[in-house]
Coordinates of C-alpha atoms in Angstrom, one line a residue:
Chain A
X1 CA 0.0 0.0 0.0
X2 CA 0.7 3.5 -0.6
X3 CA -0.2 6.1 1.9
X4 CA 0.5 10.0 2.6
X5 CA 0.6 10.5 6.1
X6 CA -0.6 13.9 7.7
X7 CA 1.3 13.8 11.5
X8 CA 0.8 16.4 14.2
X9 CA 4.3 17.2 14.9
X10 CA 5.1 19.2 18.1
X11 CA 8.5 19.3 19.8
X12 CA 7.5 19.6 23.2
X13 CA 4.3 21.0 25.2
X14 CA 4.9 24.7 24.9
X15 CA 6.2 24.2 21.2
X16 CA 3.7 25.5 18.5
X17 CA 2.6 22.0 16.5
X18 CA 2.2 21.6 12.9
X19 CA 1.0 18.6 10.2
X20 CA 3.8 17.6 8.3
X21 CA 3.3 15.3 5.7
X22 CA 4.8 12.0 5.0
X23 CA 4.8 9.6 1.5
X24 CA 4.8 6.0 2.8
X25 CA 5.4 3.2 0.7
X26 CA 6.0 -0.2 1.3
X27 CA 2.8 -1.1 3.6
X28 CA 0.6 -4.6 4.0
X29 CA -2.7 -4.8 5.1
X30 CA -2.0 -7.1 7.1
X31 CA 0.4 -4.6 9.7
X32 CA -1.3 -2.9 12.6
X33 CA -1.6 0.4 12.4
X34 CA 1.1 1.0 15.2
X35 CA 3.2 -1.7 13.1
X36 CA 3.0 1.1 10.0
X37 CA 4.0 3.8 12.0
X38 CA 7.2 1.6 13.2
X39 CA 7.4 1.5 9.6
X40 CA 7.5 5.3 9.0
X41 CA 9.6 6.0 12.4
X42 CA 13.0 3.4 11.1
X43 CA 13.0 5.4 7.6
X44 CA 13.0 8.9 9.7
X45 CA 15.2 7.6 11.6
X46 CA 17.3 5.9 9.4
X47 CA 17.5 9.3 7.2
X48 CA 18.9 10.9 10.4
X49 CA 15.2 13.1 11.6
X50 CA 13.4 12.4 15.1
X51 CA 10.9 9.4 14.6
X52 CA 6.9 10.5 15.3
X53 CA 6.2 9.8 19.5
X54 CA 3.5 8.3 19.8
X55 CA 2.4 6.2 22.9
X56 CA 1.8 2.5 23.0
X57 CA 2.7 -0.4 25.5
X58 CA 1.1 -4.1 25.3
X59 CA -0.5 -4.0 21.8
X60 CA -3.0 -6.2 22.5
X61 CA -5.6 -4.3 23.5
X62 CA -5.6 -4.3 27.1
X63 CA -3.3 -1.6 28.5
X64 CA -4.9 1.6 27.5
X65 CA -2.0 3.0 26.7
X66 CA -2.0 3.7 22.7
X67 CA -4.5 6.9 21.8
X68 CA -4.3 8.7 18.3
X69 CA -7.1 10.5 16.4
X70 CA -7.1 8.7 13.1
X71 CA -9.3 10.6 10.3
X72 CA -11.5 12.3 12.1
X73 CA -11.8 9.3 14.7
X74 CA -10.4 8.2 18.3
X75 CA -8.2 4.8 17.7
X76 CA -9.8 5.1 13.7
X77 CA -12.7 3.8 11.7
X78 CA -13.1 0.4 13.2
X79 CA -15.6 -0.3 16.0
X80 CA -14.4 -2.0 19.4
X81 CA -10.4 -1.7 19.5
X82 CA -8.1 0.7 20.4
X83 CA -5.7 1.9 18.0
X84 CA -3.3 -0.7 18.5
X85 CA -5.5 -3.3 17.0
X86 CA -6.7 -1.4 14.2
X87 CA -5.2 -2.9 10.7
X88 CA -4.1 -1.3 7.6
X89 CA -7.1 -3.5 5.8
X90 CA -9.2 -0.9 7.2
X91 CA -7.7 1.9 5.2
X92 CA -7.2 1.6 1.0
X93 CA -4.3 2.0 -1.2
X94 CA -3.6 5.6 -1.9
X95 CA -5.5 7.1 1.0
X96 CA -4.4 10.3 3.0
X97 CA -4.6 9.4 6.6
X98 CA -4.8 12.7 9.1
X99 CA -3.0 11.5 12.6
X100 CA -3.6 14.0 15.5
X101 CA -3.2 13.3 19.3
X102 CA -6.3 13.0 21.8
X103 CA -7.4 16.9 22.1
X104 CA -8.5 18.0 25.4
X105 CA -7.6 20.9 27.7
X106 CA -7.1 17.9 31.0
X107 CA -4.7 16.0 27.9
X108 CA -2.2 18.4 27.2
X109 CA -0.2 17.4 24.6
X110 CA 3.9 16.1 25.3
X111 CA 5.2 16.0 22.2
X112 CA 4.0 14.8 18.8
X113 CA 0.9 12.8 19.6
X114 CA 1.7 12.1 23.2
X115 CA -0.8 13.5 25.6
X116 CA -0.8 13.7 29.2
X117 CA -3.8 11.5 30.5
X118 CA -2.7 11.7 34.0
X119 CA -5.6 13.2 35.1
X120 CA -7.3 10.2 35.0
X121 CA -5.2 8.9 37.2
X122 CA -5.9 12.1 40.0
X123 CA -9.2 11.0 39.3
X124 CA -9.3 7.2 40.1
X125 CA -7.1 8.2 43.4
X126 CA -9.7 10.6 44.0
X127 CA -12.2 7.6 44.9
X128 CA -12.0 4.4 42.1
X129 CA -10.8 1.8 44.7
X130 CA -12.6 -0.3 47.5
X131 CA -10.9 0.3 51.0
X132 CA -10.1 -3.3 52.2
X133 CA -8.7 -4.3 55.2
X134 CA -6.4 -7.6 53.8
X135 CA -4.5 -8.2 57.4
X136 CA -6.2 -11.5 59.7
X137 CA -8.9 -13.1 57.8
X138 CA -10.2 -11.2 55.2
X139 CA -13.6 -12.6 53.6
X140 CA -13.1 -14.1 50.4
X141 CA -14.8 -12.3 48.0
X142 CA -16.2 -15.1 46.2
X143 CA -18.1 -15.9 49.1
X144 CA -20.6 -13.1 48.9
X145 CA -23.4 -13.6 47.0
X146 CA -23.8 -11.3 43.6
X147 CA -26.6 -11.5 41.6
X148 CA -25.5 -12.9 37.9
X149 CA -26.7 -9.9 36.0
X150 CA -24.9 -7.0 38.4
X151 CA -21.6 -8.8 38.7
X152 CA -22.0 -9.2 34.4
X153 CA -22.6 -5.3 34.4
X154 CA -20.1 -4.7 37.0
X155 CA -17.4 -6.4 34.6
X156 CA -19.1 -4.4 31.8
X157 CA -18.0 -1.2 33.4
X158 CA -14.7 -2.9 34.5
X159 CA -13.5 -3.2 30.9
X160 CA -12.8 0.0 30.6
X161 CA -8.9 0.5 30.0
X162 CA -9.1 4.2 30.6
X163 CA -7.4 5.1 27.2
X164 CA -9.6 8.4 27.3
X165 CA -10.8 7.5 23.6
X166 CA -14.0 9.0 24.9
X167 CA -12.7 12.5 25.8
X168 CA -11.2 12.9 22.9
X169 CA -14.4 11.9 20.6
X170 CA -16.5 13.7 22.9
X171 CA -17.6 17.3 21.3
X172 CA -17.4 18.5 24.9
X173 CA -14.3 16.7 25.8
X174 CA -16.1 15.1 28.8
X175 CA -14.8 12.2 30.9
X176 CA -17.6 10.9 32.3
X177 CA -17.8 7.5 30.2
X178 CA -15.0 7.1 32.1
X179 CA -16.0 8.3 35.4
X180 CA -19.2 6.2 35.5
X181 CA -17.4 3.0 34.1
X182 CA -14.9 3.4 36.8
X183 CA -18.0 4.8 39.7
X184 CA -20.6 2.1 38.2
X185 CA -18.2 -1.4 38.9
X186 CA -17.7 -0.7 42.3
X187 CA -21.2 0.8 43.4
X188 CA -22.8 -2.8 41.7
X189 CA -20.7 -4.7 44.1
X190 CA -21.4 -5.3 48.0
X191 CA -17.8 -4.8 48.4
X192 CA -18.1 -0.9 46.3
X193 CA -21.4 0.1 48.2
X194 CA -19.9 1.0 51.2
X195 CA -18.3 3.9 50.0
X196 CA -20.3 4.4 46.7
X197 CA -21.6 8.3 48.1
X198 CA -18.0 9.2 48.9
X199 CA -16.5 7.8 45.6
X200 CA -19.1 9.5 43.2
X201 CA -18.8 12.8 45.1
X202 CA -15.0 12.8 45.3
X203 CA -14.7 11.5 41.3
X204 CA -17.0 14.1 39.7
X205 CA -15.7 16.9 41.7
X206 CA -11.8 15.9 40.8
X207 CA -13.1 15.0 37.0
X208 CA -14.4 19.1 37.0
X209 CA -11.6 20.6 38.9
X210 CA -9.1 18.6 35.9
X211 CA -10.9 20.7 33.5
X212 CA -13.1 18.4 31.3
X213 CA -15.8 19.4 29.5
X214 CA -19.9 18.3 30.2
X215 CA -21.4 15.4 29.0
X216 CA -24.7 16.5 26.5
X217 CA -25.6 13.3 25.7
X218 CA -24.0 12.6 21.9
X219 CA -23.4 9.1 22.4
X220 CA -20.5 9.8 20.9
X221 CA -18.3 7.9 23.3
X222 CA -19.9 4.6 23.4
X223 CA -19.6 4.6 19.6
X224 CA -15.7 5.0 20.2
X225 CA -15.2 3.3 22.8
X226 CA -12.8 0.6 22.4
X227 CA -14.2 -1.3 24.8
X228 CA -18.0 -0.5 24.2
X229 CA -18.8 0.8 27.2
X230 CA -22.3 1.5 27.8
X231 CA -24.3 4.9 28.4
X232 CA -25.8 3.1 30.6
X233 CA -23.1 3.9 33.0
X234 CA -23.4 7.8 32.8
X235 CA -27.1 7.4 33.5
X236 CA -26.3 5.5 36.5
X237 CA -23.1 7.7 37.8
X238 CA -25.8 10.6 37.4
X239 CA -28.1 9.0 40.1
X240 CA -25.8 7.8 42.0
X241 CA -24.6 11.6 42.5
X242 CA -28.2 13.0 42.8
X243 CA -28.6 10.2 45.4
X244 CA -25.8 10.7 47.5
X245 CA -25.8 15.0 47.0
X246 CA -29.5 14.7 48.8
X247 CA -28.1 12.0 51.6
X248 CA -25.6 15.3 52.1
Chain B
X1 CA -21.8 18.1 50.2
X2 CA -21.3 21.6 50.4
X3 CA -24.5 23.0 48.5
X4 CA -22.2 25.4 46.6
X5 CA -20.4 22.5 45.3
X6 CA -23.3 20.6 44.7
X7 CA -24.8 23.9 42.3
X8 CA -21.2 24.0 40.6
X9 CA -21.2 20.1 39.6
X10 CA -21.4 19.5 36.2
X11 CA -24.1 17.0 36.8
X12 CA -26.0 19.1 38.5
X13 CA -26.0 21.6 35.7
X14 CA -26.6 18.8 33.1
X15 CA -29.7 17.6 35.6
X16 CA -30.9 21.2 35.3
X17 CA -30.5 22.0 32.3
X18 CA -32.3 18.3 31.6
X19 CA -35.2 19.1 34.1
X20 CA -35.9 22.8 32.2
X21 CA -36.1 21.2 29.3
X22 CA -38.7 18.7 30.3
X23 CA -40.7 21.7 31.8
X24 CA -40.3 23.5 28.6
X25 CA -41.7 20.0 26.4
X26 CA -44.8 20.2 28.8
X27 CA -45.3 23.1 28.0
X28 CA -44.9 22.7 24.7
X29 CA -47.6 20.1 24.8
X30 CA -50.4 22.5 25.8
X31 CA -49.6 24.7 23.5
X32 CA -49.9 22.5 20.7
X33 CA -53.2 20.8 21.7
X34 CA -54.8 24.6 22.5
X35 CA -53.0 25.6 19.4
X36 CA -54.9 22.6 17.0
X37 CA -58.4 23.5 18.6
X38 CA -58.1 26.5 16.2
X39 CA -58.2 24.2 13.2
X40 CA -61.4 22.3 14.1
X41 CA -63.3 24.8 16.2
X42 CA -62.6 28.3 16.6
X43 CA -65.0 29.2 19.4
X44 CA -63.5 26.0 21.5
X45 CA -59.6 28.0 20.6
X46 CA -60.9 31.6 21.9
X47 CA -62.6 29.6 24.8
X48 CA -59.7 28.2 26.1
X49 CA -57.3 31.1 24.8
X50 CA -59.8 33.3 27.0
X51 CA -59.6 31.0 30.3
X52 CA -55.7 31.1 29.7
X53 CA -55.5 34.6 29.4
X54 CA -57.7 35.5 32.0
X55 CA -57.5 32.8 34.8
X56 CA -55.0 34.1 37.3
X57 CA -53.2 30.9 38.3
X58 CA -52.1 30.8 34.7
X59 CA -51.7 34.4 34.5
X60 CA -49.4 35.5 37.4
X61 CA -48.2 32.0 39.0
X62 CA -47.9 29.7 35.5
X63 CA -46.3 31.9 33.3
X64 CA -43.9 34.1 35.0
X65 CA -42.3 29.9 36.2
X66 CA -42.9 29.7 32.3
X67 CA -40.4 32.5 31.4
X68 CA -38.1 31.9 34.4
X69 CA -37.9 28.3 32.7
X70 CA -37.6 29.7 29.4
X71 CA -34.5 32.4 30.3
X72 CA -32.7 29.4 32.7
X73 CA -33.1 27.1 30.2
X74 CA -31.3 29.3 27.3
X75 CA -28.7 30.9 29.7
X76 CA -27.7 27.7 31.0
X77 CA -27.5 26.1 27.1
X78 CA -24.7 29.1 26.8
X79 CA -22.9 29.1 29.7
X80 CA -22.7 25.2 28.8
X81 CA -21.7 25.3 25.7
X82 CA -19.2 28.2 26.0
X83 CA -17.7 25.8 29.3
X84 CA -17.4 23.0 26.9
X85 CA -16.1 24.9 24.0
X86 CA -12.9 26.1 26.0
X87 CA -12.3 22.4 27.2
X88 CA -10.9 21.7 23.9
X89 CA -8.8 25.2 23.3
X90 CA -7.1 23.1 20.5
X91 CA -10.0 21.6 17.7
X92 CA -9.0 18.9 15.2
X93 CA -7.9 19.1 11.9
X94 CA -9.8 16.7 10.8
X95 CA -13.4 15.4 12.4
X96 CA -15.7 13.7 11.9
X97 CA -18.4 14.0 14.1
X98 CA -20.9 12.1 11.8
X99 CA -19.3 8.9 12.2
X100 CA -20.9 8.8 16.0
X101 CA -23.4 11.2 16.5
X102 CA -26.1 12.5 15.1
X103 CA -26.0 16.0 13.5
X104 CA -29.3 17.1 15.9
X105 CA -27.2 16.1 18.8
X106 CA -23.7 18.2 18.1
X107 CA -25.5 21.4 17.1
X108 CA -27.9 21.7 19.7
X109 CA -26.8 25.2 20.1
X110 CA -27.9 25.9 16.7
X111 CA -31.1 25.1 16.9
X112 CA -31.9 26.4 20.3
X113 CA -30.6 29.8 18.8
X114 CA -33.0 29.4 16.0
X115 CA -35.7 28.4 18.5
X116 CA -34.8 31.0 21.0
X117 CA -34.6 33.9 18.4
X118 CA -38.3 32.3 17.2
X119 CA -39.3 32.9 20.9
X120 CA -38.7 36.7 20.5
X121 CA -40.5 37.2 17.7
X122 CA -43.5 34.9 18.9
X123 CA -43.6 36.8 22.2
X124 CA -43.4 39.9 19.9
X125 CA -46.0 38.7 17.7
X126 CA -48.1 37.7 20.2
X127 CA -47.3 37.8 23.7
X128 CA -46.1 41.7 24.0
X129 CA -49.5 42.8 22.1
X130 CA -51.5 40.8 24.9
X131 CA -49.7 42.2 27.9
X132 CA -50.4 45.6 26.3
X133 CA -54.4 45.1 25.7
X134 CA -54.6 43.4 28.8
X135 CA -53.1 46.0 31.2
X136 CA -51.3 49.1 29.5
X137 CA -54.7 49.7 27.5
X138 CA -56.7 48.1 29.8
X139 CA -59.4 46.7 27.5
X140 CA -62.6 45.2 28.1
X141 CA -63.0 41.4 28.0
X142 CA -63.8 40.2 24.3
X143 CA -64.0 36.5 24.6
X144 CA -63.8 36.1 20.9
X145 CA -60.8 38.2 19.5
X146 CA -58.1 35.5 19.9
X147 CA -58.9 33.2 17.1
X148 CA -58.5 36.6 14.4
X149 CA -55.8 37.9 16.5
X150 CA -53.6 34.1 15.3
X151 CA -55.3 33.8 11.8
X152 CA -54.2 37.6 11.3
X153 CA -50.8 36.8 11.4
X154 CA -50.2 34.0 9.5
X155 CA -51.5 36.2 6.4
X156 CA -47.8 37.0 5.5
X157 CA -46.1 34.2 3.8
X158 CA -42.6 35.8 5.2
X159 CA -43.9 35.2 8.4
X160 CA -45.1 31.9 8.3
X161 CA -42.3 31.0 6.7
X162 CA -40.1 32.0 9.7
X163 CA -42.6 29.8 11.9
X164 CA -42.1 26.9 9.8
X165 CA -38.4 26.9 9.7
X166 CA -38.2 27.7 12.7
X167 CA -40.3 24.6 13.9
X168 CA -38.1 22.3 12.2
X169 CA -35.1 23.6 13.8
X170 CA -37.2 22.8 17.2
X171 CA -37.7 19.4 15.9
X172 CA -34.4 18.8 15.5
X173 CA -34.1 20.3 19.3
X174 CA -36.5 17.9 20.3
X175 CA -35.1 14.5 18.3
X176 CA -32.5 15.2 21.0
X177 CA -33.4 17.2 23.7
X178 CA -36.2 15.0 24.8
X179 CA -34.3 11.5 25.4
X180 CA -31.0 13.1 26.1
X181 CA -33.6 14.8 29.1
X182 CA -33.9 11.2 30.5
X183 CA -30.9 10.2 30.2
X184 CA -29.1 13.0 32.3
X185 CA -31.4 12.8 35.2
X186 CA -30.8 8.8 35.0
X187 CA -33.2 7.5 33.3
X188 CA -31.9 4.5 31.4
X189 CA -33.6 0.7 31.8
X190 CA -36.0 -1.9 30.1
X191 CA -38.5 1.0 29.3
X192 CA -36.1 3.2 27.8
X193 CA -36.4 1.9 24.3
X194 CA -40.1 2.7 24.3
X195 CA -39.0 6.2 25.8
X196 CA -36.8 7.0 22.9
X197 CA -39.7 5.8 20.3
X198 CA -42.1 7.9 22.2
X199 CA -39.4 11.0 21.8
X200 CA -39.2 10.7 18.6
X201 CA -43.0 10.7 18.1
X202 CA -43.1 13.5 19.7
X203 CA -40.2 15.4 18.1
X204 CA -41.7 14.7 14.6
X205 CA -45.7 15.1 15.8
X206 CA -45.5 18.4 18.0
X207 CA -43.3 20.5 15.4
X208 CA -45.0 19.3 12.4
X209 CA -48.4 19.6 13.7
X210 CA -47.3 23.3 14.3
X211 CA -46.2 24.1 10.8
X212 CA -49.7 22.4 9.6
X213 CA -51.7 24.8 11.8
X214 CA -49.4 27.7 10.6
X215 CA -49.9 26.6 6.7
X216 CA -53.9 25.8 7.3
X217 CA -54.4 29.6 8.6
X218 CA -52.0 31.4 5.8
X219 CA -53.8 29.2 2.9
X220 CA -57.4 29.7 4.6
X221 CA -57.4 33.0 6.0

């Protein structure tokens, strides 16, 4: 395949970024799209000029950690994988393929198309945990009853890898796909209830003080979503806060 | 919770703004079934155009909630928007928005403008003109002046034109607004599906029904 490459290039976080353009030849259907951009970073680097940052970690779809806005679209135009598990088959010979990093005032931008997702992270430490005392003779968790269908959802919600594909899709650059995948597995559990009114309190308020945007209800996310998680969850993160804002 | 904290959430503005909204489609409502009387029975439209305008519960408790619903419900679409404008100071160079959402659902800005900017003229055409009979003039009671008052001004084609475009930009509104409504004050189960289809009804039936009442009265009056 032939392809012409448009790259956000940006040298650092305060640097002014610019597309630069690229011919690729060379490429098989058959590479992941990270696998084509290896491809592009040994012949920059091999003509001497910085190779394109980008981030990326396990590859198979679990970590999170690859991002990229591919045409118009968070991890590209498949449905249900992150960017590390989309394929060139997806694209056609000849094609002009626009690669920008995740935008987002809470994701500033590193260099090239890395982008600073920590805030997430403030945001799980904020309350996305269950407080558990593991010294003596802890309970086994598999000893408390669940019903089938909330420990199903529960997992639902726990697939989320926290890649922040939905930010970056979302018109409003809102996190709360993520914030309600993250509030909604633990407040189905026994174990999460406990502490399900301080969690969604503490979460929303960090997820507004990092800057993100609000969530108008585009269903944008879910489409993008490499992990297809559900609106459900927003619906649900939204009661949950009513509920525990009128408990006080 | 602090209740200053609770008031600056962005889920309690989403909940809101969702809960204005739902005001605003009952409202909506009324007006369209008081609105249709006038296309089957004009005496039954000034009738109950006369008990609205008259009856004080409507008068001086109903609407002034109505326009305090109406101004939070557009100042609140701003401040939102203009909030979740500057959380993305950097746009993409290339988007493509219509690959996961619907057109109705990115631009609902747009068509509240439109629909807000259709408000002013409608309380213009209508309401200012009735706040002025009723107590700058001080008129008598005529029970029977409201039907010619609404058939008088669809006469201009430029006007009814406005209405009808307008209508369809509050359809659009509506093919979002109304099950995005549910959805931010937590709505979403088994009966949701039915809520959507019902939406939609209601986002197609209400508008339209509005632009057939406007285009009966400029073709028959």
């Amino acid at each position: 395949m032939k392809l012409t490459l448009k790259i956000w290039r940006q040298k650092n976080a305060k640097a002014k970024g610019e597309i630069v353009e690229y011919p690729l030849d060379g490429i098989e259907e058959d590479m992941s799209f990270l696998e084509m951009l290896d491809v592009l970073n040994e012949g920059l680097i091999n003509k001497g000029d910085l190779p394109v940052s980008f981030d990326h970690d396990c590859r198979e779809g679990i970590c999170g950690s690859c991002s990229l806005y591919i045409n118009g679209e968070a991890h590209g135009p498949d449905r249900g994988v992150p960017t590390c598990q989309l394929h060139m088959r997806m694209f056609k010979d000849g094609d002009t393929i626009y690669i920008e990093p995740f935008r987002a005032k809470a994701f500033p931008v590193i260099k090239d198309l890395v982008v600073d997702r920590s805030a997430f992270d403030r945001i799980q430490h904020a309350g996305g945990f269950v407080s558990i005392n593991t010294s003596g003779k802890p309970t086994d968790a598999n000893a408390i009853p669940i019903p089938k269908h909330d420990a199903d959802r529960a997992f639902d919600a726990a697939t989320c890898i926290g890649c922040g594909a939905c930010v970056a899709s979302c018109k409003n650059s809102s996190a709360m796909l993520f914030v309600s995948a993250k509030v909604s597995q633990y407040a189905l559990l026994p174990q999460g209830k406990v502490e399900a009114a301080d969690r969604v309190l503490n979460m929303v308020a960090q997820m507004d003080a990092e800057g993100f945007g609000n969530c108008t209800n585009t269903g944008a996310c879910e489409v993008e979503c490499p992990k297809g998680i559900s609106l459900e969850n927003i619906a649900r993160m939204n009661r949950e806060y009513l509920s525990a804002s009128l408990k006080g | 919770m602090a209740k200053s904290a609770l008031l600056k959430s962005s889920i309690a503005k989403k909940v809101a703004m969702a809960l204005s909204g739902l005001f605003l489609i009952l409202f909506l409502a009324q007006h369209f079934f008081i609105n249709s009387t006038s296309v089957f029975s004009p005496d039954t439209f000034n009738s109950i155009s006369h008990f609205m305008g008259n009856n004080p519960l409507v008068q001086f408790v109903i609407q002034p909630i109505l326009i305090v619903g109406v101004i939070f419900h557009f100042v609140m679409g701003f401040v939102l928007d203009f909030k979740n404008r500057s959380a993305r100071p950097i746009n993409y160079i290339k988007n493509n928005g219509a690959a996961n959402s619907s057109w109705a659902s990115r631009n609902m800005i747009v068509s509240g403008a439109v629909v807000l900017a259709f408000i002013l003229l409608h309380f213009y055409d209508f309401w200012v003109p009735e706040m002025v009979y009723k107590y700058v003039e001080v008129n008598p009671l005529n029970e029977t002046r409201y039907f010619a008052e609404l058939t008088h001004k669809f006469v201009s084609p430029v006007r009814t034109g406005i209405y009808c475009v307008s209508f369809l930009l509050l359809s659009l509104h509506l093919w979002h607004g109304f099950n995005s409504s549910f959805q931010s004050v937590g709505f979403n189960n088994k009966y949701s599906r039915s809520l959507h289809t019902l939406g939609y009804a209601f986002a197609i039936v209400v508008p339209f029904g509005f632009i057939f009442i406007a285009l009966f009265h400029h073709f028959n009056h």
